[in-house]
PDB file of C-alpha atoms in Angstrom:
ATOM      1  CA  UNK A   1       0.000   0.000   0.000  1.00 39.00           C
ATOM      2  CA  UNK A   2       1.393   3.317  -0.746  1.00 44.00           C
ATOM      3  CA  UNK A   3       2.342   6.009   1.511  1.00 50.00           C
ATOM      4  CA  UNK A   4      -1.169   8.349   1.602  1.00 44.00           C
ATOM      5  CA  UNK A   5       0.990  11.135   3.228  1.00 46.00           C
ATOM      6  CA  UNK A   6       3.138  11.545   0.287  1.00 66.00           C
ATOM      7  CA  UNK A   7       3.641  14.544  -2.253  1.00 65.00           C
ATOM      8  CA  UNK A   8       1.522  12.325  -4.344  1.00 65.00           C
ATOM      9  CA  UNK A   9      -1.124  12.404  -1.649  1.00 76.00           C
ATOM     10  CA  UNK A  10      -1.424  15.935  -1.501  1.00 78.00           C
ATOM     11  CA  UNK A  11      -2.213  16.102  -5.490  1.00 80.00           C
ATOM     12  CA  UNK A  12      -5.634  13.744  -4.369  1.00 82.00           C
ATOM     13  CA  UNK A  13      -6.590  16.033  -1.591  1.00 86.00           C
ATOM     14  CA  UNK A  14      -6.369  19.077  -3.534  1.00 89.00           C
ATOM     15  CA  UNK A  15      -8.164  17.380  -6.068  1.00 89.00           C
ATOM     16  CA  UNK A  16     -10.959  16.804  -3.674  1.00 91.00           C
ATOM     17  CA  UNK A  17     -10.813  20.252  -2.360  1.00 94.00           C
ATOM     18  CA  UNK A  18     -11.743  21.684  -5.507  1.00 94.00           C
ATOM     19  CA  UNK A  19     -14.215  19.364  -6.129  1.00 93.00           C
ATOM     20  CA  UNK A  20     -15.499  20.197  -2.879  1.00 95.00           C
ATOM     21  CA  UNK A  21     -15.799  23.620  -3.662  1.00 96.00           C
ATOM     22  CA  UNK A  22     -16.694  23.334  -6.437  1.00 95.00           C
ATOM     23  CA  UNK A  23     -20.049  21.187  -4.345  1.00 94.00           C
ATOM     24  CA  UNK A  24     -20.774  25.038  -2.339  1.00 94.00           C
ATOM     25  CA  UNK A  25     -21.894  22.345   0.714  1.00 95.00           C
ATOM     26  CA  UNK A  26     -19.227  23.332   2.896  1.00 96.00           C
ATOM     27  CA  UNK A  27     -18.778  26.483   5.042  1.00 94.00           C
ATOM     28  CA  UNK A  28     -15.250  26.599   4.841  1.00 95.00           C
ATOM     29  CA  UNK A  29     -12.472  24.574   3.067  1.00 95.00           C
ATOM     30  CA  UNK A  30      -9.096  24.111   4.453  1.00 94.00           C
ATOM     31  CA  UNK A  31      -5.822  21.914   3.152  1.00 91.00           C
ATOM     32  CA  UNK A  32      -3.361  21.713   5.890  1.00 84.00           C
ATOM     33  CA  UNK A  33      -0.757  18.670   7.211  1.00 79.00           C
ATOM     34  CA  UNK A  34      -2.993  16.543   8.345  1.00 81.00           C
ATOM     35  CA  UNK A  35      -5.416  16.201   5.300  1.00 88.00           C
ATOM     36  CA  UNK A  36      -8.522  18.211   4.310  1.00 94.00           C
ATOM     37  CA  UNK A  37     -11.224  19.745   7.130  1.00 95.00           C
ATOM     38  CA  UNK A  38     -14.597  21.002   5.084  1.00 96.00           C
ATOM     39  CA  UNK A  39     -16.451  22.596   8.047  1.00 96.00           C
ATOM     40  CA  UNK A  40     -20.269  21.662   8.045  1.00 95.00           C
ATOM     41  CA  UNK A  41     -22.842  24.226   6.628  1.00 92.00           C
ATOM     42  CA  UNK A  42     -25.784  25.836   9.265  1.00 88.00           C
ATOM     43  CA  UNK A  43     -25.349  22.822  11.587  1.00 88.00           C
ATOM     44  CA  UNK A  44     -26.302  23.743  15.189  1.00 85.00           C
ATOM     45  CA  UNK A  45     -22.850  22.486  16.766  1.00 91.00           C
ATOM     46  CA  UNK A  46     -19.604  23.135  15.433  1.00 94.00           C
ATOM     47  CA  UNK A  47     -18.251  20.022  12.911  1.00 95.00           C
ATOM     48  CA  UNK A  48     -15.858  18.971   9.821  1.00 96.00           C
ATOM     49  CA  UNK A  49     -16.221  16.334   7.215  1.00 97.00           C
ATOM     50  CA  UNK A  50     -12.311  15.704   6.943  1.00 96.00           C
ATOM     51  CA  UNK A  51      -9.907  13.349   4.183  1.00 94.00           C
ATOM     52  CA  UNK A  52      -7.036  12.139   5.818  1.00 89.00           C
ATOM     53  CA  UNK A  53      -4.278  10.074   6.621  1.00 84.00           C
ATOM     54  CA  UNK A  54      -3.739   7.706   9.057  1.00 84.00           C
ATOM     55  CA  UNK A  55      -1.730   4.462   9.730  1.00 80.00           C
ATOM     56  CA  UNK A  56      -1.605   3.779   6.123  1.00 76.00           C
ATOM     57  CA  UNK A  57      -4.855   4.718   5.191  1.00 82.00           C
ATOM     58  CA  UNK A  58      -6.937   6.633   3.959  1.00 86.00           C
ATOM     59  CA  UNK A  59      -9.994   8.229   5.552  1.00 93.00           C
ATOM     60  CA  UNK A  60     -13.397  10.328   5.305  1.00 95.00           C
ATOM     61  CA  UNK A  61     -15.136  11.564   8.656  1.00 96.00           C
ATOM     62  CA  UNK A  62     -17.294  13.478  10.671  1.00 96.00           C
ATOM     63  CA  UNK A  63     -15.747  15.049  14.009  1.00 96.00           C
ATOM     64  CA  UNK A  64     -17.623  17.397  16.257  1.00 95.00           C
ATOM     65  CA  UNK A  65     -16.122  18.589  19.939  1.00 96.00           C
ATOM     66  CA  UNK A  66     -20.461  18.041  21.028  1.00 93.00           C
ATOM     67  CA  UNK A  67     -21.704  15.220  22.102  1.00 93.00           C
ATOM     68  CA  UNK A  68     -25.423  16.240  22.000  1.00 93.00           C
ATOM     69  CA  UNK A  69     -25.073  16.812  18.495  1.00 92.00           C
ATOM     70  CA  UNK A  70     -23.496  12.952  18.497  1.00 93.00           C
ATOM     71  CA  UNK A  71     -26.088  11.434  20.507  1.00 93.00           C
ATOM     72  CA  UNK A  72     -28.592  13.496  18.327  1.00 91.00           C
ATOM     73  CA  UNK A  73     -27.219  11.804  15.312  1.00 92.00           C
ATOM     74  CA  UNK A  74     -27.155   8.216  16.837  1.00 93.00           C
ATOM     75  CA  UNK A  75     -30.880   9.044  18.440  1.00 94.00           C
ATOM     76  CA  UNK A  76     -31.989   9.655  14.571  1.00 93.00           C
ATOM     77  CA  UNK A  77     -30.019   6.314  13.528  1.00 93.00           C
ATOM     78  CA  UNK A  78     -32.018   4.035  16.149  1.00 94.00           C
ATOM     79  CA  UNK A  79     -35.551   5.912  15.789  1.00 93.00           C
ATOM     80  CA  UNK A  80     -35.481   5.304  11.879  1.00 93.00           C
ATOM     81  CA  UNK A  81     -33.560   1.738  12.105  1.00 93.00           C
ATOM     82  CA  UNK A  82     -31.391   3.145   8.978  1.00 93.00           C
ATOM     83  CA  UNK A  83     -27.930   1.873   8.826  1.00 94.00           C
ATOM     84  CA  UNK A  84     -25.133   4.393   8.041  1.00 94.00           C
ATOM     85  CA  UNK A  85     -23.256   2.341   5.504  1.00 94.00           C
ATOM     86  CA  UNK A  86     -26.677   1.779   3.909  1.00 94.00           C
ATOM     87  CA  UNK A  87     -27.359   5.772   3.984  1.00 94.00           C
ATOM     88  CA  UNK A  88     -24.485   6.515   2.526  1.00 94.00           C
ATOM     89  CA  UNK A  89     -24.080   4.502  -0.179  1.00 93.00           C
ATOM     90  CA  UNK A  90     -27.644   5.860  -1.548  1.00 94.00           C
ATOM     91  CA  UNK A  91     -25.990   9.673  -1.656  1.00 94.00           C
ATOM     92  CA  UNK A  92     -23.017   7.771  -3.627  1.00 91.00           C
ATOM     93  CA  UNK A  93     -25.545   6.554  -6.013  1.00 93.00           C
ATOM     94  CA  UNK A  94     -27.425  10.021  -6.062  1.00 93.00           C
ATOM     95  CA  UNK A  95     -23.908  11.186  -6.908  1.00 91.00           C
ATOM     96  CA  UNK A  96     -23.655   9.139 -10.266  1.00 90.00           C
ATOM     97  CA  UNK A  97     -21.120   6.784  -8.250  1.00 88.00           C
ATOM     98  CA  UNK A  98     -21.574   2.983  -7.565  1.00 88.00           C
ATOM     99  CA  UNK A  99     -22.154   1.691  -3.908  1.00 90.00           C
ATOM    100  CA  UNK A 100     -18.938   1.487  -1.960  1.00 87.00           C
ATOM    101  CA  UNK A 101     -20.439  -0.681   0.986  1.00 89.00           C
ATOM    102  CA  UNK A 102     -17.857   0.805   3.341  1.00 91.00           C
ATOM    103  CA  UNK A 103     -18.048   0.535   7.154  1.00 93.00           C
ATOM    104  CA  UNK A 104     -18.468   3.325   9.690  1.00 94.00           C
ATOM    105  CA  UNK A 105     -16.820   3.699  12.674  1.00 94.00           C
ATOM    106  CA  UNK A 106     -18.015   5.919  15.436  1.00 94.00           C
ATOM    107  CA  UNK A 107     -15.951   6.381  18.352  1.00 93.00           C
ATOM    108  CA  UNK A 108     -14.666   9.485  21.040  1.00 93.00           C
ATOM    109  CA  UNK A 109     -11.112  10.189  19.371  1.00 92.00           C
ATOM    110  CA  UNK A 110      -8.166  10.872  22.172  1.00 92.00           C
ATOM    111  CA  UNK A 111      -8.531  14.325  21.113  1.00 91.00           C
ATOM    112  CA  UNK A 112     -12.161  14.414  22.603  1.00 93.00           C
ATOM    113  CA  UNK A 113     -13.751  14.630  19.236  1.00 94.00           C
ATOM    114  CA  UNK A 114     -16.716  12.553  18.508  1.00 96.00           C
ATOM    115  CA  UNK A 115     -16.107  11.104  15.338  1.00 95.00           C
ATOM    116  CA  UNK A 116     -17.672   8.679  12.503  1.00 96.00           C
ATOM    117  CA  UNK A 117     -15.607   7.548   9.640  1.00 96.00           C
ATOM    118  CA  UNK A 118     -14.936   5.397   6.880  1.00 95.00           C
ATOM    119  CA  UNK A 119     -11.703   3.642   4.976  1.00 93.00           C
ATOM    120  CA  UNK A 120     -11.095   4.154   1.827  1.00 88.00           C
ATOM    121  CA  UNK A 121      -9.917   1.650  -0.385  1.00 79.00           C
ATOM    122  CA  UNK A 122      -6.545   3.765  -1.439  1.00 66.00           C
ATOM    123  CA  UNK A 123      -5.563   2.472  -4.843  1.00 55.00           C
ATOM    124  CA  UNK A 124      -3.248   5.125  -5.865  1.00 56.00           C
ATOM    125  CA  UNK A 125      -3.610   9.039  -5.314  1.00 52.00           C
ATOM    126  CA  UNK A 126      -3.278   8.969  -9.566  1.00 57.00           C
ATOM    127  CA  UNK A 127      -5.934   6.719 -10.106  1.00 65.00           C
ATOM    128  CA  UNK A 128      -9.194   8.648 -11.370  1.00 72.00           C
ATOM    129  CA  UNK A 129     -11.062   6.238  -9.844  1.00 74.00           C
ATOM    130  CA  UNK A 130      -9.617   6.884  -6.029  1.00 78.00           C
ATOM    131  CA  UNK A 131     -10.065  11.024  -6.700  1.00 82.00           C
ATOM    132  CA  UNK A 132     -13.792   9.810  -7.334  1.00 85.00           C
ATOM    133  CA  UNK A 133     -14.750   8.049  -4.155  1.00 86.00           C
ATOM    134  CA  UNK A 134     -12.167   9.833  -1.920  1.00 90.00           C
ATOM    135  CA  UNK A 135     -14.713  13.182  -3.313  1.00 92.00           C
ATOM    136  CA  UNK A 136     -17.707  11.185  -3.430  1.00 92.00           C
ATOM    137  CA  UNK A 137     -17.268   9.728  -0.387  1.00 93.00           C
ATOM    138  CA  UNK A 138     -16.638  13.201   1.188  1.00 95.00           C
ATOM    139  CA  UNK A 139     -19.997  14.657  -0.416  1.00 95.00           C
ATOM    140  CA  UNK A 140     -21.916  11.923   0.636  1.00 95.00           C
ATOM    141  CA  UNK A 141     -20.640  12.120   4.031  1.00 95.00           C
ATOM    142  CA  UNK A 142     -22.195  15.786   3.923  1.00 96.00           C
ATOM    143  CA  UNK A 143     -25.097  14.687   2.511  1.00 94.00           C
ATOM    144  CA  UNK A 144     -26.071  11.918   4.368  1.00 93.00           C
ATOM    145  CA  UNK A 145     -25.316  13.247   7.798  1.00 94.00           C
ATOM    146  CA  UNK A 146     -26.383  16.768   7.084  1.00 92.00           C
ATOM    147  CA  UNK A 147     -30.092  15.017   7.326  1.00 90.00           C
ATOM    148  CA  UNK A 148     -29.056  13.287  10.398  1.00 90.00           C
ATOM    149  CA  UNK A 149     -30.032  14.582  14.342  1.00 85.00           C
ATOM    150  CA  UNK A 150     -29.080  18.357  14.667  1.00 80.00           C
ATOM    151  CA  UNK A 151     -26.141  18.866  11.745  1.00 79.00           C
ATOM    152  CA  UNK A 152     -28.898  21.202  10.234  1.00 77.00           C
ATOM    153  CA  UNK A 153     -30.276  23.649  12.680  1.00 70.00           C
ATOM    154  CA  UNK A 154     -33.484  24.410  12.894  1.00 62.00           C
ATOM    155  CA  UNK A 155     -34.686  27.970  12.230  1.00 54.00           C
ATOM    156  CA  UNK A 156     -37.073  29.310  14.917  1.00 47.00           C
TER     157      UNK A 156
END
């Protein structure tokens, strides 16, 4: 497997970035070190869908600092009985992509953020193919979670 922090790395995540902007889904956009951090649109907690590196791989998540906004997302999860993997695969296919049928993790990180994320298969930063789900992934991440508890707040 390939180094994902390499030069050759960055050339992916700026690839997604554009696409990403390119979306207008995001509130802000930023390409640092440790990968890309999109922060979420009108949600009523702060959050970022993020693309980065780590151990080897390659990864799309969700991280927010509140846990009510968390346990609102997981509340939403159990009420409907939807499955995330399931969720997200339909914005993939909404997206003109096929069904990835990745996993989701959802854990408290060591730096206190409540996260949920996904590995992606890394074939090769130069591979259209990997610029297409890494971005897909990313947007369907936004899409699918932006539905999800209290990621989009609620006018009065």
């Amino acid at each position: 497997m390939p180094d994902v922090q390499s030069a050759i790395f960055d050339v992916l995540v700026r690839t997604v970035a554009d696409r990403a902007r390119a979306a207008g889904v995001f509130a802000q956009i930023e390409l640092g070190n440790a990968g890309l951090s999109c922060s979420a649109k009108n949600s009523a907690a702060p959050a970022w869908y993020r693309l980065r590196p780590e151990s080897g791989r390659l990864w799309v998540e969700l991280v927010t600092p509140d846990r009510w906004l968390s346990q609102s997302i997981e509340q939403d999860l159990v009420h409907t009985g939807d499955k995330l993997p399931d969720l997200l695969d339909e914005e993939l296919v909404e997206l003109g992509l096929p069904p990835a049928a990745l996993p989701v993790e959802h854990f408290r990180s060591e730096d206190k953020l409540y996260t949920f994320r996904s590995p992606l298969p890394f074939t090769g930063p130069g591979n259209e193919d990997a610029v297409a789900l890494a971005a897909g992934m990313l947007l369907a991440y936004e899409a699918c979670f932006r539905r999800l508890g209290d990621m989009e707040e609620k006018e009065d």
